[in-house]
PDB file of C-alpha atoms in Angstrom:
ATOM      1  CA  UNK A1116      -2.216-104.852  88.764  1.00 40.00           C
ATOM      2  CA  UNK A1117      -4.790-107.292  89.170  1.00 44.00           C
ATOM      3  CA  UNK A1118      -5.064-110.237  86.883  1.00 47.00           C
ATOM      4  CA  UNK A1119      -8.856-109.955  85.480  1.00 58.00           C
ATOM      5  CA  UNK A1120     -11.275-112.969  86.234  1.00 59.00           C
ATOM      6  CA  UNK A1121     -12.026-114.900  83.471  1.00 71.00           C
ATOM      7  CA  UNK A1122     -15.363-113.830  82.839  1.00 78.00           C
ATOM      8  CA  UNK A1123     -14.273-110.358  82.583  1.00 78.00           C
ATOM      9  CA  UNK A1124     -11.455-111.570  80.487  1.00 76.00           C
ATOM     10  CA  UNK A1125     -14.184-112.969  78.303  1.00 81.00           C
ATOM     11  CA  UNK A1126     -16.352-110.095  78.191  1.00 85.00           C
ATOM     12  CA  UNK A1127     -13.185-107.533  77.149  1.00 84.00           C
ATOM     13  CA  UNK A1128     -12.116-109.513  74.529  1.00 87.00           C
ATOM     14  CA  UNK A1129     -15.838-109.656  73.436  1.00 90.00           C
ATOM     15  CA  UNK A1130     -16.042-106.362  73.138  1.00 89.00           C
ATOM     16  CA  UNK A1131     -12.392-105.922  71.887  1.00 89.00           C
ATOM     17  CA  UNK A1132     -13.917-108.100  68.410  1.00 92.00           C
ATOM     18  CA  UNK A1133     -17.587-105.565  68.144  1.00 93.00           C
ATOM     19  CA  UNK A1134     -15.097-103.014  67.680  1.00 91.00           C
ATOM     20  CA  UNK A1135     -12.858-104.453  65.083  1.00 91.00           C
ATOM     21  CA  UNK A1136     -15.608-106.306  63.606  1.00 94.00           C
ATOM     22  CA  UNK A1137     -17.377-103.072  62.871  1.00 91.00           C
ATOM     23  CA  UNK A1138     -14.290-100.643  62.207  1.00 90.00           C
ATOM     24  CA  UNK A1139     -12.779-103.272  58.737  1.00 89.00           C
ATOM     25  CA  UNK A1140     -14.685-102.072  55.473  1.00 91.00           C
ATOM     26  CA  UNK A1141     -14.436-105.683  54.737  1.00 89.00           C
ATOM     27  CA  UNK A1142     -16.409-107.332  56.816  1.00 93.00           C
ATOM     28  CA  UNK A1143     -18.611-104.713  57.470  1.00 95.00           C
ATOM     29  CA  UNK A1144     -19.769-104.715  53.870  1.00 96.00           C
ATOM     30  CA  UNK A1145     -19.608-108.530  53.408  1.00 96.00           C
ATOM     31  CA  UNK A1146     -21.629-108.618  56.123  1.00 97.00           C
ATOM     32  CA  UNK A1147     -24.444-106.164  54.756  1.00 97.00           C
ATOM     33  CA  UNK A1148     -24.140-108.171  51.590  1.00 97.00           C
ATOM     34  CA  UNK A1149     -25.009-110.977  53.515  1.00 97.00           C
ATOM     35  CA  UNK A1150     -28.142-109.502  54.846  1.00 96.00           C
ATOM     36  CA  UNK A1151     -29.298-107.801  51.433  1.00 97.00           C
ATOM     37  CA  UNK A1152     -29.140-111.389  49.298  1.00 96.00           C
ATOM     38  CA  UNK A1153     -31.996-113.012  50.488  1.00 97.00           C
ATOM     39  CA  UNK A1154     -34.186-110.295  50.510  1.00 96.00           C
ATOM     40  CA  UNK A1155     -33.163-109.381  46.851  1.00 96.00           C
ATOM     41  CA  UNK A1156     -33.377-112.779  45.725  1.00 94.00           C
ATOM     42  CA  UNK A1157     -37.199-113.173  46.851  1.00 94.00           C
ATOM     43  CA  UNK A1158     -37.646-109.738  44.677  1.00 95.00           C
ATOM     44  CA  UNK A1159     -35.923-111.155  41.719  1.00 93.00           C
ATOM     45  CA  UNK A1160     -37.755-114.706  41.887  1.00 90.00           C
ATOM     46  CA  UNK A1161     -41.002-113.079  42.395  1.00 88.00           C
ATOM     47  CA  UNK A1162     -40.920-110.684  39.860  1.00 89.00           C
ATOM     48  CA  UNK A1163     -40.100-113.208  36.974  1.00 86.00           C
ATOM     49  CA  UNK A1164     -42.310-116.267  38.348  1.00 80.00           C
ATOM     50  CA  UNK A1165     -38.985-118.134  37.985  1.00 78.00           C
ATOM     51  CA  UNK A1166     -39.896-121.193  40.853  1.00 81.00           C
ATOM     52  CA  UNK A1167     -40.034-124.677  39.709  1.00 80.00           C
ATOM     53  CA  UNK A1168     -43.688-125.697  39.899  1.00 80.00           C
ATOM     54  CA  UNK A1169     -43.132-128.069  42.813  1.00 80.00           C
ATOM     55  CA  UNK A1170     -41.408-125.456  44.631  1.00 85.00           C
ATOM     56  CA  UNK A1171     -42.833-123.779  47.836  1.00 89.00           C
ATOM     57  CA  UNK A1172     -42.807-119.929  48.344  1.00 91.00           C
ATOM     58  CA  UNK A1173     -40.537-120.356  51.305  1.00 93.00           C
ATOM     59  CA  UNK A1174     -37.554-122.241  49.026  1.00 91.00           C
ATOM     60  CA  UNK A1175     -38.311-119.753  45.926  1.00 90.00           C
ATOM     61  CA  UNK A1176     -38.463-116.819  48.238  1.00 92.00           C
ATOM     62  CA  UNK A1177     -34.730-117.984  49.833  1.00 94.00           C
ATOM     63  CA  UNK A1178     -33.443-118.906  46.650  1.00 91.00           C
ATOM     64  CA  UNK A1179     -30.364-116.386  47.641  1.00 94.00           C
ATOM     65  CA  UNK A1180     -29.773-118.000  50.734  1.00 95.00           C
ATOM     66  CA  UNK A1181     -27.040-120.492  49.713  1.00 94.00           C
ATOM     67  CA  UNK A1182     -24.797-117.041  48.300  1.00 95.00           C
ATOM     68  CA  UNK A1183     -25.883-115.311  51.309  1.00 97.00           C
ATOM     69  CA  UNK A1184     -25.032-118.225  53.457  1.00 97.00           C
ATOM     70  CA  UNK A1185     -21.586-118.691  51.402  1.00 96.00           C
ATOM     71  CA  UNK A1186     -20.772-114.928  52.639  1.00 97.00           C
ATOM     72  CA  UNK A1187     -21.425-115.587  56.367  1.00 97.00           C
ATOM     73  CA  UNK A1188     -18.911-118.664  55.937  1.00 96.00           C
ATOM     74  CA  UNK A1189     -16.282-115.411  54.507  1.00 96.00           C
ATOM     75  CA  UNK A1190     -16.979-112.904  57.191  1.00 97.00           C
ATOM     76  CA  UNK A1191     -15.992-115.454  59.700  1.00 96.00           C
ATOM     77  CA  UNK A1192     -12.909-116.171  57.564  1.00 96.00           C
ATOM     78  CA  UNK A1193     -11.968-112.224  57.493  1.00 95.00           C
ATOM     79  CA  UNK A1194     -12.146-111.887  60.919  1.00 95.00           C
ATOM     80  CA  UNK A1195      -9.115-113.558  62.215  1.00 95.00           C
ATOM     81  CA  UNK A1196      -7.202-113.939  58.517  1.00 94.00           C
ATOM     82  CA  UNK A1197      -7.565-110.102  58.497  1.00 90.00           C
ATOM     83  CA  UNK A1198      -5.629-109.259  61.501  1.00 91.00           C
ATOM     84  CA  UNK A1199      -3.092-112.060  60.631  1.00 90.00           C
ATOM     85  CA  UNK A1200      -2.561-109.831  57.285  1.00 88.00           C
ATOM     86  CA  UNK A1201      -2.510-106.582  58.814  1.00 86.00           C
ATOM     87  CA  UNK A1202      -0.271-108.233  62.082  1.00 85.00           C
ATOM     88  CA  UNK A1203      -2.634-106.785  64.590  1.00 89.00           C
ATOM     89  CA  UNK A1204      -3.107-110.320  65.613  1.00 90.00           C
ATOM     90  CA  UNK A1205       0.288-109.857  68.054  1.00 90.00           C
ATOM     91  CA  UNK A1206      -1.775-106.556  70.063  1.00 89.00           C
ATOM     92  CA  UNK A1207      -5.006-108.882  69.968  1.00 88.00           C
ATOM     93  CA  UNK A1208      -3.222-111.250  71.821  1.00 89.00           C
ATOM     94  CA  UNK A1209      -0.956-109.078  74.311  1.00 87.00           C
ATOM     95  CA  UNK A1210      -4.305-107.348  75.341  1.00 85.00           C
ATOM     96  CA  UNK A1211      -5.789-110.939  75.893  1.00 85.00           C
ATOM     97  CA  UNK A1212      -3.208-113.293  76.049  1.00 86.00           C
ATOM     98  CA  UNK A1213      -5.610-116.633  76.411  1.00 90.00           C
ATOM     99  CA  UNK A1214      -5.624-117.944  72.980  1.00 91.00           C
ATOM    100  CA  UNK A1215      -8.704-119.712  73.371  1.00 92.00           C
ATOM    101  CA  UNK A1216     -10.765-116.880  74.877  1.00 92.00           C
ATOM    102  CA  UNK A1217      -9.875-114.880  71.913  1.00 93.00           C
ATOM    103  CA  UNK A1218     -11.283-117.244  69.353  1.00 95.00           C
ATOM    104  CA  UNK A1219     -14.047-118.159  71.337  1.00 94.00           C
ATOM    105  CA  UNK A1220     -14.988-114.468  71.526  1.00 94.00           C
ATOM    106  CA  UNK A1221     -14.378-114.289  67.686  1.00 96.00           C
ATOM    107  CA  UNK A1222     -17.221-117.278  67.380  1.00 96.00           C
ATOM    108  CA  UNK A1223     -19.594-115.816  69.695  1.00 96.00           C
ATOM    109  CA  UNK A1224     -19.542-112.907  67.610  1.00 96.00           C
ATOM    110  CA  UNK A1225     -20.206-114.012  64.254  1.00 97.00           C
ATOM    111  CA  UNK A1226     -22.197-116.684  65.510  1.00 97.00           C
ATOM    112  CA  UNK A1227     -24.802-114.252  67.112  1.00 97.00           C
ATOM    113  CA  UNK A1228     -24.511-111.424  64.543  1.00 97.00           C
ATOM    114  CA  UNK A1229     -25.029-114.061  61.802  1.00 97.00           C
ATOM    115  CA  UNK A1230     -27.321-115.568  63.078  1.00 98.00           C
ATOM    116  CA  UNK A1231     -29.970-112.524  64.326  1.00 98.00           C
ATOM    117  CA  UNK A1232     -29.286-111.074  60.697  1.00 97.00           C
ATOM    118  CA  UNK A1233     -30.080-114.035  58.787  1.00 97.00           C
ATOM    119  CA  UNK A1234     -33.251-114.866  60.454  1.00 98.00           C
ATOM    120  CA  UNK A1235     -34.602-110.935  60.437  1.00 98.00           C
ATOM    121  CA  UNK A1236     -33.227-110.631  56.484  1.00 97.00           C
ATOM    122  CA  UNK A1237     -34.942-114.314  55.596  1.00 97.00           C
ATOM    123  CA  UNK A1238     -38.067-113.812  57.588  1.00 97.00           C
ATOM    124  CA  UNK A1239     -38.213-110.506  55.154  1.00 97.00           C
ATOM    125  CA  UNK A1240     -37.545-112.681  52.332  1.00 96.00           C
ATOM    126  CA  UNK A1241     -40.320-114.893  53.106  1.00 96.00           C
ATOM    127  CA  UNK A1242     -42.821-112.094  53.217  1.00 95.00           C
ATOM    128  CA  UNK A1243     -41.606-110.698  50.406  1.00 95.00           C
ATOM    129  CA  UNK A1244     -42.216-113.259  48.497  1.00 92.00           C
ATOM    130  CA  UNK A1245     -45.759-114.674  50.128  1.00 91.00           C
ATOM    131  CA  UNK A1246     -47.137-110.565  49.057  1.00 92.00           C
ATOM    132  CA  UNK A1247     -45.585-110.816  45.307  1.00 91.00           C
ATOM    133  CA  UNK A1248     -46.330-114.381  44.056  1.00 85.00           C
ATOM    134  CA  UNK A1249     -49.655-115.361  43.107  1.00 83.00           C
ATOM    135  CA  UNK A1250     -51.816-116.967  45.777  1.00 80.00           C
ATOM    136  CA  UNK A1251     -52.471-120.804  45.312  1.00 77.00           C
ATOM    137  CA  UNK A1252     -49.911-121.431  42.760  1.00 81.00           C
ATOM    138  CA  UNK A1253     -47.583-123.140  44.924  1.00 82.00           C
ATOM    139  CA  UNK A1254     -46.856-124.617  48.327  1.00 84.00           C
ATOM    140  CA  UNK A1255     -46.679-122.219  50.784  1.00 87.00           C
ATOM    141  CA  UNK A1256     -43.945-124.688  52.926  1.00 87.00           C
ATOM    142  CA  UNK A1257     -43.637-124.229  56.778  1.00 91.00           C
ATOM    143  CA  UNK A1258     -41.935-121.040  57.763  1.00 92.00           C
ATOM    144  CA  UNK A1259     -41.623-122.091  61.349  1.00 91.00           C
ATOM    145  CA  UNK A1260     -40.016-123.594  63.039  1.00 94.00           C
ATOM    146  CA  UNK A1261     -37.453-123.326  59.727  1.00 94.00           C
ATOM    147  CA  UNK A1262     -36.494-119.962  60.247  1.00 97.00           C
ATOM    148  CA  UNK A1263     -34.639-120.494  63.206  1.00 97.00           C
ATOM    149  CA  UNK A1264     -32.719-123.228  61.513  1.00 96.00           C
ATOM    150  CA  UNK A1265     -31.969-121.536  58.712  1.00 97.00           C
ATOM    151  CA  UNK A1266     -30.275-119.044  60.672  1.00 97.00           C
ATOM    152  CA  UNK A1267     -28.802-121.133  62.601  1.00 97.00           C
ATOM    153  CA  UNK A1268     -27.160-122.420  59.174  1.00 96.00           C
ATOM    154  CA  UNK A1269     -25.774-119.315  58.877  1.00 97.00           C
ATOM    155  CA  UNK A1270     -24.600-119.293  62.323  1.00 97.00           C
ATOM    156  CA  UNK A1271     -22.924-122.651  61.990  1.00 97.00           C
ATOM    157  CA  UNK A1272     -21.118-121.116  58.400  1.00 96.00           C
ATOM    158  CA  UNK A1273     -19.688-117.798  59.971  1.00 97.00           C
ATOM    159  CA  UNK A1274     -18.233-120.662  63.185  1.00 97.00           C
ATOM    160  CA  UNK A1275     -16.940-122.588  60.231  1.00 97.00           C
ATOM    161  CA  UNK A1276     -15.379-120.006  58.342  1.00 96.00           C
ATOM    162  CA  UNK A1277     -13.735-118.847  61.339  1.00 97.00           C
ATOM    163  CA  UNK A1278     -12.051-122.063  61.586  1.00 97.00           C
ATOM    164  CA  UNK A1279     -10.694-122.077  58.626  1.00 96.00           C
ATOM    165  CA  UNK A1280      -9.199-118.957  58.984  1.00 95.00           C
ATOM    166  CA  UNK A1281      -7.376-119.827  61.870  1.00 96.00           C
ATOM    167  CA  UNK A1282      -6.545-123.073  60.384  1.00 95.00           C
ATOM    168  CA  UNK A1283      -5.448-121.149  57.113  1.00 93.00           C
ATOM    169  CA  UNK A1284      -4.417-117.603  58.064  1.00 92.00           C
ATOM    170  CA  UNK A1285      -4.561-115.930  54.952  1.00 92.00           C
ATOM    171  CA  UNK A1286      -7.253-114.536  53.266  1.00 90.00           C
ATOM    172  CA  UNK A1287      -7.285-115.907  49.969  1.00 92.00           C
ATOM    173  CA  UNK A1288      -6.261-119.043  50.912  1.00 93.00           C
ATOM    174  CA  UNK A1289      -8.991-118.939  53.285  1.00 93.00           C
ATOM    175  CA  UNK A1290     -11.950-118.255  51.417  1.00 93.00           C
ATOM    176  CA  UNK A1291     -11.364-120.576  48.789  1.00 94.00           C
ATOM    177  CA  UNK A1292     -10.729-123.091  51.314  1.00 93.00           C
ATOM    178  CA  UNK A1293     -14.326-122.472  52.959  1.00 93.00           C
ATOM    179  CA  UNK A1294     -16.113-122.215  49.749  1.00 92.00           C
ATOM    180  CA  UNK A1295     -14.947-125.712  48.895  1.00 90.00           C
ATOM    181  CA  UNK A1296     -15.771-126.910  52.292  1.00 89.00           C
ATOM    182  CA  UNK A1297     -19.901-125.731  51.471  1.00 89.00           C
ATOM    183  CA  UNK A1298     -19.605-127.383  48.221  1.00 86.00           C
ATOM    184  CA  UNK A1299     -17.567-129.844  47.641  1.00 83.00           C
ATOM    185  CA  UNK A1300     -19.654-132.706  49.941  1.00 80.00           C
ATOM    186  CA  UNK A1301     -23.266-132.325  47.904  1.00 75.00           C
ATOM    187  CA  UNK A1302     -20.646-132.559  44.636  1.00 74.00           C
ATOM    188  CA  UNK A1303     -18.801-135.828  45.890  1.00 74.00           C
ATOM    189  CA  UNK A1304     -21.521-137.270  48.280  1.00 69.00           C
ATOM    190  CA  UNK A1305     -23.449-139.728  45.289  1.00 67.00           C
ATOM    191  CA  UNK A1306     -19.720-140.942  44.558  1.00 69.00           C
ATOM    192  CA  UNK A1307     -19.706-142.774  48.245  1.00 69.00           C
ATOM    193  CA  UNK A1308     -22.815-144.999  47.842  1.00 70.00           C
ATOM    194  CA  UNK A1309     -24.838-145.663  50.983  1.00 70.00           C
ATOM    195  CA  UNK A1310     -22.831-143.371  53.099  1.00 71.00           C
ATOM    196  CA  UNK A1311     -23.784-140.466  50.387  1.00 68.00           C
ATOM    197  CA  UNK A1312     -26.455-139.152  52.856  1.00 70.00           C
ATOM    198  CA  UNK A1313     -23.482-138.854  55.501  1.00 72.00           C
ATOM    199  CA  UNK A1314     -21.283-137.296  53.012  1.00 76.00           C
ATOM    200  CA  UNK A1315     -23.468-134.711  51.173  1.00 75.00           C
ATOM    201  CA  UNK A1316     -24.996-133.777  54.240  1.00 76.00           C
ATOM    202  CA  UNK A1317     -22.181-132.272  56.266  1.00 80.00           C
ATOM    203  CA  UNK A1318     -22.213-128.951  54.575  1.00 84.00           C
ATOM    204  CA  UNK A1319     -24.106-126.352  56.280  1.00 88.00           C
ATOM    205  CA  UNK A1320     -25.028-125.341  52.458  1.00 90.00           C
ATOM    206  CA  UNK A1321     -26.887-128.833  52.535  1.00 87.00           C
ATOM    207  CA  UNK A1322     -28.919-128.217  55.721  1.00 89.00           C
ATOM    208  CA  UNK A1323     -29.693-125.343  54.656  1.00 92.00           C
ATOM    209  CA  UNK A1324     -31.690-126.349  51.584  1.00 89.00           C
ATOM    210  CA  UNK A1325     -33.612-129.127  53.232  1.00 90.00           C
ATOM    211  CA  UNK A1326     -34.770-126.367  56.050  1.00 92.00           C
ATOM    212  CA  UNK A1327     -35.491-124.054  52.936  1.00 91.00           C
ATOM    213  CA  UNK A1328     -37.779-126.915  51.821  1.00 88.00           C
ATOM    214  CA  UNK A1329     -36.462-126.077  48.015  1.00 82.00           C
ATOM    215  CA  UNK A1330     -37.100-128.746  45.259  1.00 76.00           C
ATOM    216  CA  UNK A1331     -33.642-128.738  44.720  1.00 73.00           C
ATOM    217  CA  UNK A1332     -33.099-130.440  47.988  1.00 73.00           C
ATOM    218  CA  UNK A1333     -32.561-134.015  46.476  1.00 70.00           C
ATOM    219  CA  UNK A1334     -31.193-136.636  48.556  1.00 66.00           C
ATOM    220  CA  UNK A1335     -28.629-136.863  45.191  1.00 63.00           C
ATOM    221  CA  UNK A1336     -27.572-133.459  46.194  1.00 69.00           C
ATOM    222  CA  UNK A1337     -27.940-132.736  50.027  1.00 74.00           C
ATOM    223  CA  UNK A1338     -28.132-136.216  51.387  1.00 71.00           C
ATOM    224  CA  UNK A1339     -31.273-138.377  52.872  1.00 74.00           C
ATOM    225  CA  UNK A1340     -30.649-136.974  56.250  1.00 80.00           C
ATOM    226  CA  UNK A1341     -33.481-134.813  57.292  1.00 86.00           C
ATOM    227  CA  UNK A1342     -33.343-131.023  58.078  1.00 90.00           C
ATOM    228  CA  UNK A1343     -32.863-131.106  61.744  1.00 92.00           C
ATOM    229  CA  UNK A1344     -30.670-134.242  61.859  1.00 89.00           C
ATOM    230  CA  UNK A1345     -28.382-132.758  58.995  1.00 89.00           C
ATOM    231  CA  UNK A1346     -27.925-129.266  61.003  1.00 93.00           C
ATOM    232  CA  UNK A1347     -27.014-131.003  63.839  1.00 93.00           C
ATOM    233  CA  UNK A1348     -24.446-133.209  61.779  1.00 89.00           C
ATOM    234  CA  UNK A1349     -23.075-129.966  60.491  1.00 92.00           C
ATOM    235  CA  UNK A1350     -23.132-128.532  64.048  1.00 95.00           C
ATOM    236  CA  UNK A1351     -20.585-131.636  65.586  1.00 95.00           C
ATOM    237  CA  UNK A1352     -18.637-130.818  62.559  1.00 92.00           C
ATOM    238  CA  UNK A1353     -17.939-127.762  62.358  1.00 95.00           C
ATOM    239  CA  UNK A1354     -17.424-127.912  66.498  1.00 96.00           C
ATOM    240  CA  UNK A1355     -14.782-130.457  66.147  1.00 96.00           C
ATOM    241  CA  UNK A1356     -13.113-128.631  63.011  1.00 95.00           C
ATOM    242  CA  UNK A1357     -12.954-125.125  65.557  1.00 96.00           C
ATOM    243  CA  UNK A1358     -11.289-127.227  68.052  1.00 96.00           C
ATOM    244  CA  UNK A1359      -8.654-128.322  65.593  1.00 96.00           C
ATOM    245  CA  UNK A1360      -8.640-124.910  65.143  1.00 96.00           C
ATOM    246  CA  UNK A1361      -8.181-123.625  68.717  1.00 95.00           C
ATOM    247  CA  UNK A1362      -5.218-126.715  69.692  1.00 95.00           C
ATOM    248  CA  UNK A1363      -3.168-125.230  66.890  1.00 94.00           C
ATOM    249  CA  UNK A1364      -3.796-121.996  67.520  1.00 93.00           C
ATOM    250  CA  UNK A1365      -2.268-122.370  70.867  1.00 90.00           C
ATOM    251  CA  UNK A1366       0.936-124.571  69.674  1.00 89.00           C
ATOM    252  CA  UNK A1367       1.986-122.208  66.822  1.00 82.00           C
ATOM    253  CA  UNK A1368       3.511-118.724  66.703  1.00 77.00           C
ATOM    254  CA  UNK A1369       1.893-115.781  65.118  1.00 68.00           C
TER     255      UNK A1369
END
């Protein structure tokens, strides 16, 4: 038989994940969870006028969008911790025995899936919330290009959580790990003086407010770093923690 060329190697084990991805209740409904938040949450803020009065419609409308992004970050977790629970892991890799293009396959996945979701479910959110709040009351903020950035937030989450998950390999273990990885920098970052807008900025959480233009986007809480700067931080971050990720993927045994 003839060995397959990597990209079709690639493009099997690409569609090898869609299946799984969409066959576990888990992440399928984690997933539509993730897609329902923000819309909900522009609903909810709407409907009881609950925005600061220096906050913009875009940041009140998203005010879900942290959750929401918090659920991308588990989805990525679930989909390699749940075939190390279940031990279809060992077929995963004797129907595609490079390591690497499996979990590259697993990040292109939630990556794009995240990503396309959370900007068609925020872009919703925002025009929920411009038709049900009262015209002129507050800042309108700048939709685009933000959009794209916030969903490229959740993008960057799903990569991280997948990272995680191969660092971690169990569920539990997993998610708490990855929730503590959004939140734990914007909780420490004031404790590390002037690098505080290093350290409070390299959550994906944290770029994700500032592109959300929220009031609650302090430099106390998210850093100093701007929104595209900060994204970008997150981006080399979470890049270098997947390949820590991949290295001991391939030098450990299932």
């Amino acid at each position: 038989m003839a060995t397959p060329t990597t990209p079709a190697l690639a493009s099997r084990a690409l569609s090898y994940e869609w299946i799984k991805f969409r066959s576990v209740r888990s992440t399928v409904w984690t997933t539509a969870a993730t897609a329902a938040l923000p819309v909900l949450g522009a609903v909810f803020v709407a409907a009881t006028g609950s925005l600061q009065p220096d906050d913009t419609v875009l940041g009140g409308s998203l005010t879900l969008s942290v959750v929401a992004q918090m659920l991308a970050a588990v989805v990525g977790a679930l989909v390699v911790t749940g075939e190390y629970s279940s031990g279809t892991i060992r077929t995963t890799f004797a129907a595609v025995p490079r390591r690497g293009t499996v979990l590259a396959a697993k990040a292109a996945l939630v990556a794009a899936v995240m990503y396309v979701l959370a900007l068609l479910s925020c872009s919703a959110a925002y025009v929920v919330g411009s038709a049900m709040l009262p015209d002129g009351r507050y800042a309108q903020g700048d939709p685009l290009p933000a959009l794209f950035g916030i969903a490229a937030s959740f993008a960057v989450a799903a990569v991280l959580g997948l990272a995680v998950g191969t660092l971690v390999r169990h569920s539990a273990g997993a998610v708490t790990t990855v929730i503590g990885v959004l939140l734990l920098p914007s909780l420490f970052g004031p404790l590390f003086g002037d690098a505080e807008r290093w350290i409070a900025g390299l959550s994906p959480t944290a770029a994700l407010e500032k592109l959300t233009q929220t009031s609650d986007a302090t430099a106390d809480t998210v850093g100093s770093l701007g929104p595209w700067p900060s994204l970008l931080l997150v981006t080399a971050c979470t890049t270098a923690l997947a390949l820590a990720a991949l290295l001991l993927l391939r030098r450990r045994d299932v």
